[in-house]
C-alpha cells in the first residue's frame, strides 16, 4: 500500500469525541497544531512508537490510524506493527471503545424500520473447531420472529470461519449491499454476510491482518472487531460466545472471562445490550470439522437431530438471546422456543429461504434442505479421498483434542496461512466416536477427508495423539455451556 510514512493533509471527517471521553489536554495528545489552529495528524510511525512504548492513544490518534487503514495510505507493515503494539501493550476500555466506534464509522450504518428495534438480535463467536452454531442459530431465531443481520468473518488461525463454510455451498454470496440486507430481513428474517467496502471496511482489513500477524488473541482487538460489526447492525441484543480451552483463543476460563467482561462493559458504553457466554472448546463441537462437512452437520441439527452438544449450545445461546431481548419471559422459555423451531422444521425452512435469497439456486437449496445426508454430500464439494484412523488401544474416550486436529486439517488446505489464500472446502474430518464412550483397539475413530497425498507419518501421529483414552467407566460428557456473563443491570436467572 502506498505512502504510509508521509503526513496526511486531509482532515478526518467525523472525528468527534466519543461519549464520556475528555478532550485531549496537551498538544502531544491531540497532535501538532498549525498556525491556523488546525490539528496536524501524527504520522503513523509516531503512533506506532507511542503505543509500542506503552502510551495511550487519543481518540484523534485512533481515528487517524483507522482512516489510514481505510484509505490505503497505511502500509501492510505499519498495520502489522500497530496490531502487534496493541497486542503487547493493550488498550484501556476508553481506547477500545473509540477503536470500536472508529471501525464502525469507516463504512455505512445499517438502518431499519423502527418497529424492528426489539427484534434485532445477533450472536457472535470468538472462534472454535467445528463451531457451526451460527448456521443453525440465525435461521432458528428468524423462525422465532427475530431479525438477525449477522455480519460474520472468515477463518482466523486454526479456527473455521462462518463465511467460508457458507461459501462452500455453490452460489452462496456473502456480499450484500445494505439495501439487499434490508430486503433479506424483510423476506427471510435473517442473513449471514461479510464486511464489504460499505460495511465496516476497516475491520475487514484488520481482521485479515490479525490472522497472519499472530495478534488474534488481543482482547481490545477482538472486542473492537466484534462490536464494531454489531454497532453497524443497530442491534437491541447481542450474545457473544467466548470460547475457552485447548483449542480456543484463550486456554483458561479466567482469561476468557476477562474478554467477556470487556465485551459487556464496552457494549454498555456503546449503547448495546451485550451478554457473553463462556463455552468450552477442548474437543471439537459436534462430530465434523471442515467447511462442507460442517454445513452437512448444521443441516442435521436443523432437521431436529445432530450431535447433542451442538444442539445444546444452539438452543441455550438462542434462549439467552430471546430472554435478554424481551421476547421470552425466562431463559428456559426462550430455550424451549428455539428447540421447537428446530424440531418443527420452521428453522430449516428459514435456512432454505436464506440460501435462495443469497444466491443459491432454489432447486439446490430445496434439495439440500429436504435430502438425506447421503444426497446432501453429493450436492456439495467433497474431497477426493478419505482415510480412517484406528484406535491404538482399548479405553474410554476422555478427549478428542481439537487443536492438533485443526492444525493438521489446516496443513491439508482447510485453513489459510496468508490473507486471501484459497481454501479447500471439502477437506475435513469426521469423528466416528463420542467423548465418554467405550472404544476398542482397531475400531475406526476418525475419518479424514483430503484432496492431496495420503497423510504423512507426522500428521498421522499428531492425529492419533489427539485421541485421549482413559480406564474409567463410560460417562455422559458435560454441556460446553459454562456460564453467562451479564450486564450489571441484569440479574442472573
Short mmCIF file of C-alpha atoms in Angstrom, two decimals:
data_model
loop_
_atom_site.label_atom_id
_atom_site.label_comp_id
_atom_site.label_asym_id
_atom_site.label_seq_id
_atom_site.Cartn_x
_atom_site.Cartn_y
_atom_site.Cartn_z
CA UNK A 1 0.00 0.00 0.00
CA UNK A 2 1.38 3.47 -0.85
CA UNK A 3 2.60 6.38 1.17
CA UNK A 4 2.06 5.45 4.81
CA UNK A 5 5.12 7.42 6.08
CA UNK A 6 4.13 10.87 4.96
CA UNK A 7 1.86 13.15 6.97
CA UNK A 8 -1.71 13.26 5.77
CA UNK A 9 -3.15 16.65 4.89
CA UNK A 10 -6.75 15.55 4.65
CA UNK A 11 -8.81 16.24 7.76
CA UNK A 12 -10.61 13.16 9.07
CA UNK A 13 -14.34 13.62 8.67
CA UNK A 14 -16.50 12.81 11.63
CA UNK A 15 -13.73 12.55 14.24
CA UNK A 16 -16.00 13.67 17.06
CA UNK A 17 -15.27 12.89 20.68
CA UNK A 18 -16.71 9.61 21.92
CA UNK A 19 -19.31 9.95 24.70
CA UNK A 20 -17.71 10.16 28.10
CA UNK A 21 -14.16 10.80 26.87
CA UNK A 22 -12.39 14.00 27.91
CA UNK A 23 -10.83 16.07 25.12
CA UNK A 24 -7.06 15.85 24.71
CA UNK A 25 -5.43 18.14 27.23
CA UNK A 26 -1.99 18.53 25.66
CA UNK A 27 -0.61 19.11 22.17
CA UNK A 28 1.06 15.71 22.42
CA UNK A 29 -2.31 14.06 22.96
CA UNK A 30 -4.05 15.97 20.20
CA UNK A 31 -1.28 16.13 17.61
CA UNK A 32 0.61 19.20 16.44
CA UNK A 33 -1.46 22.36 15.94
CA UNK A 34 -0.87 24.54 12.89
CA UNK A 35 -0.70 28.32 12.90
CA UNK A 36 -4.34 28.40 11.86
CA UNK A 37 -5.31 26.25 14.86
CA UNK A 38 -5.99 23.13 12.82
CA UNK A 39 -4.65 19.83 14.19
CA UNK A 40 -2.00 18.14 12.08
CA UNK A 41 -2.34 14.37 12.44
CA UNK A 42 0.63 12.41 13.71
CA UNK A 43 2.48 10.28 11.21
CA UNK A 44 1.89 6.54 11.56
CA UNK A 45 5.41 5.68 12.79
CA UNK A 46 4.87 8.15 15.64
CA UNK A 47 1.55 6.49 16.57
CA UNK A 48 3.12 3.04 16.42
CA UNK A 49 6.03 4.18 18.59
CA UNK A 50 3.65 5.73 21.13
CA UNK A 51 1.67 2.51 21.56
CA UNK A 52 4.78 0.31 21.36
CA UNK A 53 6.25 2.20 24.31
CA UNK A 54 3.11 1.80 26.41
CA UNK A 55 1.49 5.17 25.71
CA UNK A 56 -2.21 5.87 25.45
CA UNK A 57 -3.66 6.71 22.05
CA UNK A 58 -6.07 9.65 21.94
CA UNK A 59 -9.34 9.49 20.06
CA UNK A 60 -7.75 11.52 17.24
CA UNK A 61 -4.78 9.13 17.09
CA UNK A 62 -7.05 6.09 16.79
CA UNK A 63 -9.27 7.68 14.17
CA UNK A 64 -6.23 8.77 12.16
CA UNK A 65 -4.91 5.19 12.19
CA UNK A 66 -8.28 3.72 11.12
CA UNK A 67 -8.61 6.37 8.40
CA UNK A 68 -5.17 5.47 7.05
CA UNK A 69 -6.13 1.79 7.03
CA UNK A 70 -9.33 2.55 5.13
CA UNK A 71 -7.92 4.94 2.51
CA UNK A 72 -4.90 2.74 1.77
CA UNK A 73 -2.21 5.15 2.97
CA UNK A 74 -1.13 2.74 5.74
CA UNK A 75 1.38 0.15 4.55
CA UNK A 76 0.83 -3.51 5.40
CA UNK A 77 3.95 -3.44 7.58
CA UNK A 78 2.62 -0.44 9.53
CA UNK A 79 -0.75 -2.10 10.09
CA UNK A 80 1.01 -5.23 11.36
CA UNK A 81 3.29 -3.16 13.62
CA UNK A 82 0.36 -1.30 15.17
CA UNK A 83 -1.59 -4.52 15.74
CA UNK A 84 1.43 -6.06 17.47
CA UNK A 85 1.95 -2.94 19.60
CA UNK A 86 -1.69 -3.14 20.72
CA UNK A 87 -1.34 -6.88 21.31
CA UNK A 88 1.71 -6.36 23.55
CA UNK A 89 0.72 -3.14 25.35
CA UNK A 90 -3.06 -3.44 25.40
CA UNK A 91 -5.71 -0.71 25.39
CA UNK A 92 -7.87 0.62 28.20
CA UNK A 93 -11.66 0.45 27.92
CA UNK A 94 -11.90 4.01 26.54
CA UNK A 95 -9.32 3.35 23.82
CA UNK A 96 -11.13 0.11 22.98
CA UNK A 97 -14.50 1.88 22.74
CA UNK A 98 -13.04 4.59 20.48
CA UNK A 99 -11.43 1.96 18.24
CA UNK A 100 -14.76 0.13 18.05
CA UNK A 101 -16.63 3.27 17.07
CA UNK A 102 -13.95 4.30 14.54
CA UNK A 103 -14.12 0.90 12.83
CA UNK A 104 -17.92 1.11 12.74
CA UNK A 105 -17.74 4.63 11.28
CA UNK A 106 -15.40 3.51 8.48
CA UNK A 107 -18.43 2.40 6.48
CA UNK A 108 -22.17 2.74 6.22
CA UNK A 109 -24.58 2.28 9.13
CA UNK A 110 -27.49 -0.09 8.59
CA UNK A 111 -30.93 1.40 9.16
CA UNK A 112 -34.13 -0.47 9.96
CA UNK A 113 -37.83 0.18 10.47
CA UNK A 114 -38.42 1.49 13.99
CA UNK A 115 -40.83 -1.39 14.70
CA UNK A 116 -37.96 -3.88 14.40
CA UNK A 117 -35.82 -2.48 17.20
CA UNK A 118 -36.52 -5.04 19.93
CA UNK A 119 -36.37 -7.90 17.42
CA UNK A 120 -32.88 -7.03 16.08
CA UNK A 121 -30.54 -9.58 17.65
CA UNK A 122 -27.33 -11.41 16.88
CA UNK A 123 -24.78 -13.87 18.18
CA UNK A 124 -21.03 -13.87 17.57
CA UNK A 125 -18.35 -16.45 18.39
CA UNK A 126 -14.68 -15.89 19.14
CA UNK A 127 -13.97 -18.99 17.05
CA UNK A 128 -13.62 -22.67 17.67
CA UNK A 129 -13.10 -26.01 15.97
CA UNK A 130 -16.25 -27.45 14.46
CA UNK A 131 -18.25 -24.38 15.53
CA UNK A 132 -21.17 -24.25 13.10
CA UNK A 133 -23.62 -22.70 15.58
CA UNK A 134 -24.29 -19.56 13.51
CA UNK A 135 -25.51 -21.59 10.55
CA UNK A 136 -28.22 -23.10 12.76
CA UNK A 137 -28.96 -20.28 15.18
CA UNK A 138 -29.60 -17.45 12.69
CA UNK A 139 -32.49 -19.23 10.93
CA UNK A 140 -33.78 -20.62 14.25
CA UNK A 141 -34.02 -17.09 15.68
CA UNK A 142 -35.68 -15.89 12.48
CA UNK A 143 -38.24 -18.66 12.97
CA UNK A 144 -38.86 -17.17 16.45
CA UNK A 145 -39.78 -13.80 14.84
CA UNK A 146 -36.36 -12.17 15.31
CA UNK A 147 -34.45 -10.11 12.76
CA UNK A 148 -30.85 -11.33 12.52
CA UNK A 149 -28.45 -9.21 10.39
CA UNK A 150 -25.39 -11.37 11.07
CA UNK A 151 -22.11 -9.86 9.83
CA UNK A 152 -19.60 -12.70 10.15
CA UNK A 153 -15.94 -13.34 9.47
CA UNK A 154 -13.60 -15.78 7.80
CA UNK A 155 -11.33 -18.30 9.44
CA UNK A 156 -8.74 -16.96 11.88
CA UNK A 157 -5.70 -19.08 12.66
CA UNK A 158 -6.76 -22.69 13.19
CA UNK A 159 -10.46 -21.82 13.63
CA UNK A 160 -13.02 -22.06 10.86
CA UNK A 161 -14.98 -19.08 9.54
CA UNK A 162 -18.75 -18.94 9.08
CA UNK A 163 -18.42 -17.18 5.72
CA UNK A 164 -16.03 -19.82 4.39
CA UNK A 165 -18.46 -22.57 5.41
CA UNK A 166 -21.41 -20.93 3.68
CA UNK A 167 -19.36 -20.20 0.56
CA UNK A 168 -18.77 -23.95 0.23
CA UNK A 169 -22.44 -24.08 -0.86
CA UNK A 170 -22.39 -23.39 -4.63
CA UNK A 171 -23.74 -19.94 -5.41
CA UNK A 172 -23.96 -18.60 -1.87
CA UNK A 173 -22.99 -14.89 -1.80
CA UNK A 174 -21.81 -13.29 1.42
CA UNK A 175 -21.53 -9.89 -0.28
CA UNK A 176 -24.79 -8.00 0.09
CA UNK A 177 -25.48 -4.27 -0.06
CA UNK A 178 -27.28 -2.54 2.81
CA UNK A 179 -30.39 -2.41 0.62
CA UNK A 180 -30.15 -6.15 -0.07
CA UNK A 181 -29.69 -6.86 3.66
CA UNK A 182 -32.87 -4.92 4.42
CA UNK A 183 -34.73 -6.97 1.81
CA UNK A 184 -33.33 -10.22 3.25
CA UNK A 185 -34.56 -9.34 6.73
CA UNK A 186 -37.97 -8.39 5.36
CA UNK A 187 -38.38 -11.62 3.37
CA UNK A 188 -36.40 -14.19 5.39
CA UNK A 189 -35.77 -12.71 8.83
CA UNK A 190 -32.03 -13.42 8.78
CA UNK A 191 -28.92 -13.14 6.64
CA UNK A 192 -25.25 -14.02 7.09
CA UNK A 193 -22.95 -11.60 5.27
CA UNK A 194 -19.38 -10.36 5.31
CA UNK A 195 -17.74 -6.99 5.60
CA UNK A 196 -17.54 -5.02 2.38
CA UNK A 197 -16.40 -1.63 1.14
CA UNK A 198 -19.65 -0.30 2.58
CA UNK A 199 -19.88 -2.32 5.81
CA UNK A 200 -17.06 -1.96 8.37
CA UNK A 201 -14.29 -1.97 5.72
CA UNK A 202 -11.54 -1.06 8.18
CA UNK A 203 -12.33 -4.08 10.33
CA UNK A 204 -12.22 -6.31 7.26
CA UNK A 205 -8.64 -5.18 6.62
CA UNK A 206 -7.54 -5.52 10.25
CA UNK A 207 -9.31 -8.88 10.62
CA UNK A 208 -7.34 -10.35 7.71
CA UNK A 209 -4.09 -8.84 9.04
CA UNK A 210 -4.63 -10.27 12.54
CA UNK A 211 -4.91 -13.75 11.04
CA UNK A 212 -1.36 -13.62 9.68
CA UNK A 213 0.40 -11.47 12.32
CA UNK A 214 -0.13 -13.58 15.48
CA UNK A 215 -2.41 -10.92 17.01
CA UNK A 216 -5.63 -12.96 17.01
CA UNK A 217 -5.72 -13.20 20.83
CA UNK A 218 -5.61 -9.46 21.65
CA UNK A 219 -8.57 -8.58 23.91
CA UNK A 220 -9.02 -4.98 22.64
CA UNK A 221 -8.69 -6.05 19.01
CA UNK A 222 -11.18 -8.89 19.46
CA UNK A 223 -13.58 -6.58 21.28
CA UNK A 224 -13.38 -3.82 18.67
CA UNK A 225 -13.70 -6.26 15.78
CA UNK A 226 -16.79 -7.96 17.20
CA UNK A 227 -18.60 -4.90 18.49
CA UNK A 228 -17.89 -2.63 15.50
CA UNK A 229 -19.87 -5.00 13.30
CA UNK A 230 -22.67 -5.08 15.84
CA UNK A 231 -22.79 -1.29 16.25
CA UNK A 232 -23.34 -1.06 12.48
CA UNK A 233 -26.14 -3.63 12.74
CA UNK A 234 -28.12 -1.43 15.14
CA UNK A 235 -28.97 -4.35 17.42
CA UNK A 236 -31.09 -4.46 20.55
CA UNK A 237 -29.30 -7.54 21.93
CA UNK A 238 -26.04 -9.39 21.29
CA UNK A 239 -24.74 -12.58 22.88
CA UNK A 240 -21.05 -13.35 22.30
CA UNK A 241 -19.92 -16.96 22.55
CA UNK A 242 -16.48 -16.66 24.18
CA UNK A 243 -14.59 -19.92 23.82
CA UNK A 244 -12.04 -21.20 26.33
CA UNK A 245 -9.93 -24.35 26.37
CA UNK A 246 -7.14 -26.02 24.47
CA UNK A 247 -8.40 -25.04 21.01
CA UNK A 248 -9.73 -21.59 21.88
CA UNK A 249 -8.02 -18.22 21.67
CA UNK A 250 -7.89 -18.34 25.48
CA UNK A 251 -6.99 -21.70 27.05
CA UNK A 252 -8.04 -20.54 30.51
CA UNK A 253 -11.62 -19.81 31.59
CA UNK A 254 -10.47 -16.84 33.65
CA UNK A 255 -8.81 -15.25 30.60
CA UNK A 256 -12.00 -15.83 28.63
CA UNK A 257 -13.98 -14.20 31.44
CA UNK A 258 -11.74 -11.11 31.14
CA UNK A 259 -12.68 -10.81 27.46
CA UNK A 260 -16.34 -11.43 28.31
CA UNK A 261 -16.35 -8.63 30.87
CA UNK A 262 -14.58 -6.27 28.43
CA UNK A 263 -17.18 -7.01 25.75
CA UNK A 264 -20.05 -6.43 28.16
CA UNK A 265 -18.53 -3.21 29.52
CA UNK A 266 -17.67 -1.82 26.10
CA UNK A 267 -21.15 -2.73 24.91
CA UNK A 268 -22.71 -0.65 27.68
CA UNK A 269 -20.62 2.35 26.64
CA UNK A 270 -21.73 1.91 23.03
CA UNK A 271 -25.40 1.58 23.86
CA UNK A 272 -25.55 -2.18 23.17
CA UNK A 273 -27.09 -4.80 25.44
CA UNK A 274 -24.29 -7.40 25.37
CA UNK A 275 -24.01 -10.66 27.28
CA UNK A 276 -21.22 -13.20 26.91
CA UNK A 277 -21.49 -16.98 27.20
CA UNK A 278 -18.35 -18.84 28.24
CA UNK A 279 -18.26 -22.18 26.40
CA UNK A 280 -15.67 -24.96 26.43
CA UNK A 281 -13.52 -25.67 23.37
CA UNK A 282 -11.23 -28.57 24.20
CA UNK A 283 -13.00 -31.07 21.97
CA UNK A 284 -14.45 -30.17 18.55
CA UNK A 285 -18.07 -29.03 18.67
CA UNK A 286 -20.20 -31.73 17.09
CA UNK A 287 -18.68 -34.57 15.10
CA UNK A 288 -17.37 -32.79 12.00
CA UNK A 289 -14.63 -30.25 11.25
CA UNK A 290 -14.25 -28.71 7.80
CA UNK A 291 -16.39 -26.46 5.66
CA UNK A 292 -18.79 -28.68 3.71
CA UNK A 293 -18.83 -31.32 6.44
CA UNK A 294 -19.95 -28.68 8.93
CA UNK A 295 -22.69 -27.47 6.56
CA UNK A 296 -23.96 -31.06 6.41
CA UNK A 297 -23.96 -31.30 10.21
CA UNK A 298 -25.71 -27.93 10.55
CA UNK A 299 -28.45 -29.30 8.30
CA UNK A 300 -28.77 -32.34 10.58
CA UNK A 301 -29.25 -30.01 13.55
CA UNK A 302 -31.83 -28.03 11.58
CA UNK A 303 -33.59 -31.37 10.98
CA UNK A 304 -34.04 -31.63 14.76
CA UNK A 305 -31.24 -34.20 15.01
CA UNK A 306 -27.45 -33.93 15.00
CA UNK A 307 -24.92 -34.12 17.83
CA UNK A 308 -26.28 -33.34 21.33
CA UNK A 309 -23.52 -30.83 22.20
CA UNK A 310 -24.23 -28.75 19.08
CA UNK A 311 -27.97 -28.71 19.67
CA UNK A 312 -27.50 -27.88 23.36
CA UNK A 313 -25.32 -24.88 22.56
CA UNK A 314 -27.66 -23.60 19.83
CA UNK A 315 -30.78 -23.70 22.00
CA UNK A 316 -29.08 -22.26 25.10
CA UNK A 317 -27.50 -19.34 23.25
CA UNK A 318 -30.77 -18.74 21.44
CA UNK A 319 -32.71 -18.94 24.69
CA UNK A 320 -30.47 -16.30 26.25
CA UNK A 321 -30.97 -14.01 23.23
CA UNK A 322 -34.77 -14.31 23.34
CA UNK A 323 -34.80 -13.66 27.09
CA UNK A 324 -32.42 -10.68 27.00
CA UNK A 325 -34.30 -9.06 24.11
CA UNK A 326 -37.59 -9.35 25.98
CA UNK A 327 -39.09 -11.92 23.60
CA UNK A 328 -39.23 -14.63 26.27
CA UNK A 329 -40.06 -14.21 29.96
CA UNK A 330 -37.28 -16.54 31.09
CA UNK A 331 -34.13 -18.03 29.63
CA UNK A 332 -35.65 -21.51 29.87
CA UNK A 333 -38.72 -20.38 27.96
CA UNK A 334 -36.50 -18.95 25.25
CA UNK A 335 -34.52 -22.19 25.08
CA UNK A 336 -37.75 -24.17 24.61
CA UNK A 337 -38.85 -21.88 21.75
CA UNK A 338 -35.57 -22.34 19.87
CA UNK A 339 -35.73 -26.11 20.39
CA UNK A 340 -39.28 -26.13 19.00
CA UNK A 341 -38.11 -24.22 15.88
CA UNK A 342 -35.53 -26.95 15.24
CA UNK A 343 -37.99 -29.77 15.82
CA UNK A 344 -40.96 -28.45 13.83
CA UNK A 345 -38.98 -27.64 10.67
CA UNK A 346 -39.52 -23.87 10.80
CA UNK A 347 -35.79 -23.14 11.29
CA UNK A 348 -34.91 -25.40 8.34
CA UNK A 349 -37.42 -23.58 6.14
CA UNK A 350 -35.83 -20.25 7.05
CA UNK A 351 -32.39 -21.65 6.18
CA UNK A 352 -33.68 -22.74 2.77
CA UNK A 353 -35.13 -19.28 2.17
CA UNK A 354 -31.83 -17.67 3.20
CA UNK A 355 -29.85 -19.87 0.79
CA UNK A 356 -32.12 -18.99 -2.13
CA UNK A 357 -32.17 -15.29 -1.24
CA UNK A 358 -28.36 -15.15 -1.04
CA UNK A 359 -27.66 -16.64 -4.45
CA UNK A 360 -28.06 -20.42 -4.17
CA UNK A 361 -30.14 -21.97 -6.95
CA UNK A 362 -33.61 -22.56 -5.45
CA UNK A 363 -33.57 -26.18 -6.65
CA UNK A 364 -30.24 -26.82 -4.91
CA UNK A 365 -31.43 -25.07 -1.74
CA UNK A 366 -34.56 -27.23 -1.72
CA UNK A 367 -32.58 -30.42 -2.34
CA UNK A 368 -30.10 -29.63 0.44
CA UNK A 369 -32.88 -28.96 2.94
CA UNK A 370 -35.03 -31.96 2.02
CA UNK A 371 -32.47 -34.59 1.02
CA UNK A 372 -30.90 -37.37 3.05
CA UNK A 373 -27.36 -36.99 4.42
CA UNK A 374 -26.04 -39.12 1.54
CA UNK A 375 -27.85 -36.98 -1.05
CA UNK A 376 -26.60 -33.78 0.56
CA UNK A 377 -23.00 -34.96 0.35
CA UNK A 378 -23.33 -35.42 -3.41
CA UNK A 379 -24.59 -31.85 -3.78
CA UNK A 380 -21.66 -30.18 -2.01
CA UNK A 381 -17.93 -30.09 -2.83
CA UNK A 382 -16.18 -33.08 -1.30
CA UNK A 383 -12.59 -34.25 -1.02
CA UNK A 384 -11.16 -36.79 -3.44
CA UNK A 385 -10.19 -39.39 -0.85
CA UNK A 386 -10.78 -40.50 2.72
CA UNK A 387 -8.51 -42.15 5.27
CA UNK A 388 -9.62 -43.73 8.54
CA UNK A 389 -7.56 -43.94 11.73
CA UNK A 390 -7.95 -46.87 14.12
CA UNK A 391 -7.95 -46.79 17.92
CA UNK A 392 -4.49 -47.84 19.17
CA UNK A 393 -5.85 -49.38 22.41
CA UNK A 394 -8.97 -50.13 24.44
CA UNK A 395 -10.32 -47.36 26.65
CA UNK A 396 -12.94 -44.70 27.28
CA UNK A 397 -12.73 -41.60 25.11
CA UNK A 398 -11.69 -38.88 27.55
CA UNK A 399 -10.98 -36.20 24.96
CA UNK A 400 -10.54 -35.69 21.26
CA UNK A 401 -8.14 -32.75 21.35
CA UNK A 402 -9.42 -30.19 18.89
CA UNK A 403 -6.22 -28.18 18.41
CA UNK A 404 -3.95 -30.85 16.86
CA UNK A 405 -6.86 -31.99 14.71
CA UNK A 406 -7.43 -28.44 13.44
CA UNK A 407 -3.72 -27.91 12.80
CA UNK A 408 -3.45 -30.99 10.61
CA UNK A 409 -6.56 -30.01 8.65
CA UNK A 410 -5.09 -26.51 8.25
CA UNK A 411 -1.97 -28.09 6.71
CA UNK A 412 -4.19 -30.12 4.38
CA UNK A 413 -5.79 -26.96 3.00
CA UNK A 414 -8.77 -26.29 5.26
CA UNK A 415 -7.26 -23.02 6.56
CA UNK A 416 -5.17 -20.06 5.45
CA UNK A 417 -1.56 -19.12 6.08
CA UNK A 418 -1.96 -15.68 4.49
CA UNK A 419 -4.84 -13.29 3.85
CA UNK A 420 -6.86 -14.10 0.74
CA UNK A 421 -5.41 -17.59 0.32
CA UNK A 422 -7.94 -20.05 -1.14
CA UNK A 423 -9.12 -22.95 0.98
CA UNK A 424 -10.20 -26.49 0.14
CA UNK A 425 -13.84 -26.70 1.25
CA UNK A 426 -14.05 -30.50 1.11
CA UNK A 427 -11.06 -31.09 3.41
CA UNK A 428 -12.10 -32.03 6.92
CA UNK A 429 -12.62 -34.80 9.43
CA UNK A 430 -15.49 -36.81 10.88
CA UNK A 431 -15.35 -38.06 14.44
CA UNK A 432 -16.64 -41.63 14.49
CA UNK A 433 -16.74 -41.71 18.31
CA UNK A 434 -18.20 -39.60 21.09
CA UNK A 435 -16.42 -38.32 24.19
CA UNK A 436 -17.37 -40.63 27.05
CA UNK A 437 -17.92 -43.79 25.01
CA UNK A 438 -16.03 -47.08 25.31
CA UNK A 439 -13.66 -47.74 22.41
CA UNK A 440 -11.84 -50.92 21.45
CA UNK A 441 -8.48 -51.33 19.78
CA UNK A 442 -8.70 -51.42 16.00
CA UNK A 443 -12.04 -49.61 15.86
CA UNK A 444 -12.14 -46.67 13.40
CA UNK A 445 -12.38 -43.42 15.38
CA UNK A 446 -11.61 -40.70 12.79
CA UNK A 447 -12.25 -40.32 9.06
CA UNK A 448 -10.08 -37.69 7.36
CA UNK A 449 -11.24 -36.16 4.05
CA UNK A 450 -8.29 -34.95 1.98
CA UNK A 451 -7.52 -33.78 -1.55
CA UNK A 452 -3.77 -34.22 -1.70
CA UNK A 453 -1.43 -37.12 -0.98
CA UNK A 454 -2.01 -39.51 1.92
CA UNK A 455 -1.41 -38.28 5.44
CA UNK A 456 2.26 -38.04 6.35
CA UNK A 457 3.59 -40.09 9.26
CA UNK A 458 3.91 -36.88 11.29
CA UNK A 459 0.29 -35.88 10.56
CA UNK A 460 -0.99 -39.36 11.34
CA UNK A 461 0.94 -39.35 14.62
CA UNK A 462 -0.42 -35.91 15.57
CA UNK A 463 -3.98 -37.08 14.93
CA UNK A 464 -3.53 -40.28 16.92
CA UNK A 465 -2.19 -38.26 19.84
CA UNK A 466 -5.40 -36.18 19.74
CA UNK A 467 -7.32 -39.26 20.91
CA UNK A 468 -7.06 -39.38 24.71
CA UNK A 469 -8.23 -42.64 26.30
CA UNK A 470 -8.70 -43.48 29.98
CA UNK A 471 -9.59 -46.51 32.08
CA UNK A 472 -12.69 -45.03 33.70
CA UNK A 473 -16.22 -46.19 33.00
CA UNK A 474 -18.15 -44.62 30.11
CA UNK A 475 -19.67 -41.26 31.03
CA UNK A 476 -22.01 -38.53 29.79
CA UNK A 477 -19.91 -35.51 28.70
CA UNK A 478 -20.90 -32.15 30.22
CA UNK A 479 -22.51 -29.36 28.23
CA UNK A 480 -19.99 -26.99 26.63
CA UNK A 481 -22.04 -24.06 28.06
CA UNK A 482 -20.24 -22.98 31.27
CA UNK A 483 -21.61 -19.58 32.33
CA UNK A 484 -23.33 -16.40 31.15
CA UNK A 485 -21.76 -13.00 31.89
CA UNK A 486 -24.47 -10.33 32.01
CA UNK A 487 -24.51 -6.52 32.09
CA UNK A 488 -24.63 -5.15 35.66
CA UNK A 489 -28.25 -4.03 35.22
CA UNK A 490 -29.50 -7.59 34.56
CA UNK A 491 -29.76 -10.21 37.31
CA UNK A 492 -28.67 -13.78 36.73
CA UNK A 493 -31.67 -16.07 36.05
#
